[in-house]
PDB file of N, CA and C in Angstrom:
ATOM      1  N   MET A   1     -13.173  62.772  75.563  1.00 64.00           N
ATOM      2  CA  MET A   1     -11.744  62.536  75.674  1.00 64.00           C
ATOM      3  C   MET A   1     -11.245  61.782  74.440  1.00 64.00           C
ATOM      4  N   PHE A   2     -10.195  62.293  73.868  1.00 70.00           N
ATOM      5  CA  PHE A   2      -9.548  61.640  72.736  1.00 70.00           C
ATOM      6  C   PHE A   2      -8.132  61.297  73.160  1.00 70.00           C
ATOM      7  N   LEU A   3      -7.780  60.038  73.068  1.00 75.00           N
ATOM      8  CA  LEU A   3      -6.479  59.528  73.531  1.00 75.00           C
ATOM      9  C   LEU A   3      -6.262  59.805  75.015  1.00 75.00           C
ATOM     10  N   GLY A   4      -7.327  59.874  75.760  1.00 81.00           N
ATOM     11  CA  GLY A   4      -7.233  60.053  77.206  1.00 81.00           C
ATOM     12  C   GLY A   4      -6.907  61.464  77.656  1.00 81.00           C
ATOM     13  N   ILE A   5      -6.995  62.438  76.759  1.00 81.00           N
ATOM     14  CA  ILE A   5      -6.679  63.820  77.116  1.00 81.00           C
ATOM     15  C   ILE A   5      -7.972  64.633  77.095  1.00 81.00           C
ATOM     16  N   GLU A   6      -8.147  65.454  78.117  1.00 87.00           N
ATOM     17  CA  GLU A   6      -9.330  66.299  78.199  1.00 87.00           C
ATOM     18  C   GLU A   6      -9.333  67.333  77.084  1.00 87.00           C
ATOM     19  N   TRP A   7     -10.511  67.863  76.772  1.00 85.00           N
ATOM     20  CA  TRP A   7     -10.660  68.782  75.643  1.00 85.00           C
ATOM     21  C   TRP A   7      -9.836  70.051  75.795  1.00 85.00           C
ATOM     22  N   HIS A   8      -9.669  70.562  77.024  1.00 89.00           N
ATOM     23  CA  HIS A   8      -8.943  71.824  77.197  1.00 89.00           C
ATOM     24  C   HIS A   8      -7.453  71.649  76.932  1.00 89.00           C
ATOM     25  N   TRP A   9      -6.923  70.434  77.136  1.00 89.00           N
ATOM     26  CA  TRP A   9      -5.512  70.196  76.807  1.00 89.00           C
ATOM     27  C   TRP A   9      -5.308  70.183  75.298  1.00 89.00           C
ATOM     28  N   TRP A  10      -6.316  69.740  74.559  1.00 89.00           N
ATOM     29  CA  TRP A  10      -6.214  69.798  73.099  1.00 89.00           C
ATOM     30  C   TRP A  10      -6.156  71.232  72.615  1.00 89.00           C
ATOM     31  N   ILE A  11      -6.909  72.127  73.267  1.00 93.00           N
ATOM     32  CA  ILE A  11      -6.867  73.546  72.909  1.00 93.00           C
ATOM     33  C   ILE A  11      -5.467  74.102  73.168  1.00 93.00           C
ATOM     34  N   VAL A  12      -4.864  73.734  74.294  1.00 93.00           N
ATOM     35  CA  VAL A  12      -3.517  74.190  74.621  1.00 93.00           C
ATOM     36  C   VAL A  12      -2.517  73.667  73.593  1.00 93.00           C
ATOM     37  N   ILE A  13      -2.623  72.392  73.237  1.00 93.00           N
ATOM     38  CA  ILE A  13      -1.703  71.795  72.259  1.00 93.00           C
ATOM     39  C   ILE A  13      -1.839  72.477  70.904  1.00 93.00           C
ATOM     40  N   VAL A  14      -3.060  72.684  70.461  1.00 94.00           N
ATOM     41  CA  VAL A  14      -3.287  73.337  69.159  1.00 94.00           C
ATOM     42  C   VAL A  14      -2.757  74.768  69.190  1.00 94.00           C
ATOM     43  N   ALA A  15      -2.943  75.479  70.284  1.00 96.00           N
ATOM     44  CA  ALA A  15      -2.433  76.849  70.395  1.00 96.00           C
ATOM     45  C   ALA A  15      -0.904  76.865  70.340  1.00 96.00           C
ATOM     46  N   LEU A  16      -0.251  75.955  71.030  1.00 96.00           N
ATOM     47  CA  LEU A  16       1.211  75.902  71.011  1.00 96.00           C
ATOM     48  C   LEU A  16       1.743  75.595  69.613  1.00 96.00           C
ATOM     49  N   VAL A  17       1.107  74.664  68.928  1.00 95.00           N
ATOM     50  CA  VAL A  17       1.529  74.340  67.564  1.00 95.00           C
ATOM     51  C   VAL A  17       1.295  75.542  66.650  1.00 95.00           C
ATOM     52  N   GLY A  18       0.152  76.182  66.793  1.00 96.00           N
ATOM     53  CA  GLY A  18      -0.155  77.345  65.969  1.00 96.00           C
ATOM     54  C   GLY A  18       0.798  78.502  66.197  1.00 96.00           C
ATOM     55  N   ILE A  19       1.281  78.656  67.421  1.00 95.00           N
ATOM     56  CA  ILE A  19       2.236  79.721  67.726  1.00 95.00           C
ATOM     57  C   ILE A  19       3.634  79.342  67.254  1.00 95.00           C
ATOM     58  N   SER A  20       4.001  78.068  67.344  1.00 96.00           N
ATOM     59  CA  SER A  20       5.364  77.661  67.012  1.00 96.00           C
ATOM     60  C   SER A  20       5.637  77.642  65.508  1.00 96.00           C
ATOM     61  N   ILE A  21       4.627  77.416  64.684  1.00 95.00           N
ATOM     62  CA  ILE A  21       4.845  77.331  63.233  1.00 95.00           C
ATOM     63  C   ILE A  21       5.391  78.652  62.658  1.00 95.00           C
ATOM     64  N   PRO A  22       4.830  79.821  62.961  1.00 94.00           N
ATOM     65  CA  PRO A  22       5.419  81.059  62.423  1.00 94.00           C
ATOM     66  C   PRO A  22       6.858  81.286  62.892  1.00 94.00           C
ATOM     67  N   PHE A  23       7.170  80.906  64.135  1.00 94.00           N
ATOM     68  CA  PHE A  23       8.533  81.053  64.617  1.00 94.00           C
ATOM     69  C   PHE A  23       9.483  80.130  63.858  1.00 94.00           C
ATOM     70  N   LYS A  24       9.024  78.931  63.547  1.00 95.00           N
ATOM     71  CA  LYS A  24       9.857  78.005  62.779  1.00 95.00           C
ATOM     72  C   LYS A  24      10.107  78.552  61.378  1.00 95.00           C
ATOM     73  N   VAL A  25       9.083  79.087  60.738  1.00 95.00           N
ATOM     74  CA  VAL A  25       9.240  79.658  59.399  1.00 95.00           C
ATOM     75  C   VAL A  25      10.222  80.824  59.442  1.00 95.00           C
ATOM     76  N   LYS A  26      10.097  81.678  60.446  1.00 95.00           N
ATOM     77  CA  LYS A  26      11.001  82.819  60.579  1.00 95.00           C
ATOM     78  C   LYS A  26      12.431  82.341  60.794  1.00 95.00           C
ATOM     79  N   PHE A  27      12.617  81.329  61.623  1.00 95.00           N
ATOM     80  CA  PHE A  27      13.948  80.791  61.869  1.00 95.00           C
ATOM     81  C   PHE A  27      14.539  80.178  60.607  1.00 95.00           C
ATOM     82  N   MET A  28      13.732  79.441  59.839  1.00 95.00           N
ATOM     83  CA  MET A  28      14.221  78.821  58.606  1.00 95.00           C
ATOM     84  C   MET A  28      14.646  79.895  57.595  1.00 95.00           C
ATOM     85  N   ASN A  29      13.874  80.966  57.485  1.00 96.00           N
ATOM     86  CA  ASN A  29      14.239  82.064  56.584  1.00 96.00           C
ATOM     87  C   ASN A  29      15.538  82.725  57.032  1.00 96.00           C
ATOM     88  N   TRP A  30      15.688  82.950  58.339  1.00 95.00           N
ATOM     89  CA  TRP A  30      16.896  83.556  58.871  1.00 95.00           C
ATOM     90  C   TRP A  30      18.110  82.670  58.614  1.00 95.00           C
ATOM     91  N   GLN A  31      17.942  81.366  58.844  1.00 94.00           N
ATOM     92  CA  GLN A  31      19.037  80.428  58.650  1.00 94.00           C
ATOM     93  C   GLN A  31      19.441  80.359  57.175  1.00 94.00           C
ATOM     94  N   SER A  32      18.475  80.360  56.277  1.00 94.00           N
ATOM     95  CA  SER A  32      18.758  80.334  54.844  1.00 94.00           C
ATOM     96  C   SER A  32      19.494  81.598  54.420  1.00 94.00           C
ATOM     97  N   ARG A  33      19.052  82.749  54.898  1.00 93.00           N
ATOM     98  CA  ARG A  33      19.699  84.013  54.575  1.00 93.00           C
ATOM     99  C   ARG A  33      21.132  84.033  55.103  1.00 93.00           C
ATOM    100  N   ARG A  34      21.333  83.515  56.309  1.00 92.00           N
ATOM    101  CA  ARG A  34      22.665  83.482  56.914  1.00 92.00           C
ATOM    102  C   ARG A  34      23.612  82.582  56.117  1.00 92.00           C
ATOM    103  N   ARG A  35      23.124  81.416  55.701  1.00 91.00           N
ATOM    104  CA  ARG A  35      23.938  80.517  54.884  1.00 91.00           C
ATOM    105  C   ARG A  35      24.320  81.171  53.561  1.00 91.00           C
ATOM    106  N   GLN A  36      23.353  81.869  52.946  1.00 89.00           N
ATOM    107  CA  GLN A  36      23.606  82.530  51.670  1.00 89.00           C
ATOM    108  C   GLN A  36      24.650  83.625  51.837  1.00 89.00           C
ATOM    109  N   GLU A  37      24.565  84.394  52.923  1.00 87.00           N
ATOM    110  CA  GLU A  37      25.548  85.454  53.168  1.00 87.00           C
ATOM    111  C   GLU A  37      26.931  84.860  53.389  1.00 87.00           C
ATOM    112  N   LYS A  38      27.020  83.763  54.134  1.00 85.00           N
ATOM    113  CA  LYS A  38      28.308  83.107  54.353  1.00 85.00           C
ATOM    114  C   LYS A  38      28.878  82.596  53.035  1.00 85.00           C
ATOM    115  N   LYS A  39      28.032  82.013  52.212  1.00 84.00           N
ATOM    116  CA  LYS A  39      28.472  81.450  50.937  1.00 84.00           C
ATOM    117  C   LYS A  39      28.969  82.556  50.010  1.00 84.00           C
ATOM    118  N   ASN A  40      28.250  83.662  49.937  1.00 83.00           N
ATOM    119  CA  ASN A  40      28.628  84.761  49.058  1.00 83.00           C
ATOM    120  C   ASN A  40      29.826  85.541  49.589  1.00 83.00           C
ATOM    121  N   GLY A  41      30.004  85.595  50.891  1.00 77.00           N
ATOM    122  CA  GLY A  41      31.079  86.374  51.486  1.00 77.00           C
ATOM    123  C   GLY A  41      32.367  85.598  51.642  1.00 77.00           C
ATOM    124  N   ARG A  42      32.360  84.319  51.310  1.00 65.00           N
ATOM    125  CA  ARG A  42      33.534  83.474  51.499  1.00 65.00           C
ATOM    126  C   ARG A  42      34.581  83.782  50.424  1.00 65.00           C
ATOM    127  N   PRO A  43      35.836  83.999  50.810  1.00 62.00           N
ATOM    128  CA  PRO A  43      36.881  84.210  49.823  1.00 62.00           C
ATOM    129  C   PRO A  43      37.232  82.897  49.122  1.00 62.00           C
ATOM    130  N   GLY A  44      38.242  82.940  48.267  1.00 59.00           N
ATOM    131  CA  GLY A  44      38.658  81.755  47.531  1.00 59.00           C
ATOM    132  C   GLY A  44      39.088  80.626  48.434  1.00 59.00           C
ATOM    133  N   LYS A  45      39.467  79.520  47.818  1.00 61.00           N
ATOM    134  CA  LYS A  45      39.819  78.314  48.559  1.00 61.00           C
ATOM    135  C   LYS A  45      40.959  78.566  49.544  1.00 61.00           C
ATOM    136  N   TRP A  46      41.936  79.382  49.152  1.00 65.00           N
ATOM    137  CA  TRP A  46      43.113  79.596  49.993  1.00 65.00           C
ATOM    138  C   TRP A  46      42.994  80.828  50.868  1.00 65.00           C
ATOM    139  N   GLY A  47      41.899  81.552  50.741  1.00 56.00           N
ATOM    140  CA  GLY A  47      41.655  82.677  51.630  1.00 56.00           C
ATOM    141  C   GLY A  47      42.167  83.999  51.104  1.00 56.00           C
ATOM    142  N   ASP A  48      43.075  83.998  50.098  1.00 54.00           N
ATOM    143  CA  ASP A  48      43.580  85.263  49.610  1.00 54.00           C
ATOM    144  C   ASP A  48      43.282  85.472  48.124  1.00 54.00           C
ATOM    145  N   GLU A  49      42.578  84.566  47.508  1.00 52.00           N
ATOM    146  CA  GLU A  49      42.220  84.723  46.105  1.00 52.00           C
ATOM    147  C   GLU A  49      40.993  85.621  45.980  1.00 52.00           C
ATOM    148  N   GLU A  50      40.907  86.317  44.894  1.00 51.00           N
ATOM    149  CA  GLU A  50      39.748  87.177  44.665  1.00 51.00           C
ATOM    150  C   GLU A  50      38.985  86.729  43.465  1.00 51.00           C
TER     151      GLU A  50
END
């Protein structure tokens, strides 16, 4: 036992972290792409400038 947790709970924790990291990377890439599209698609300051 490490920190009072049985060994099988450590396997569960490591599996959850291992699964969540790729989802976080995918979300960060999606969010960055979305921000870039918003930035590039935004019209001028007053909305009608080109």
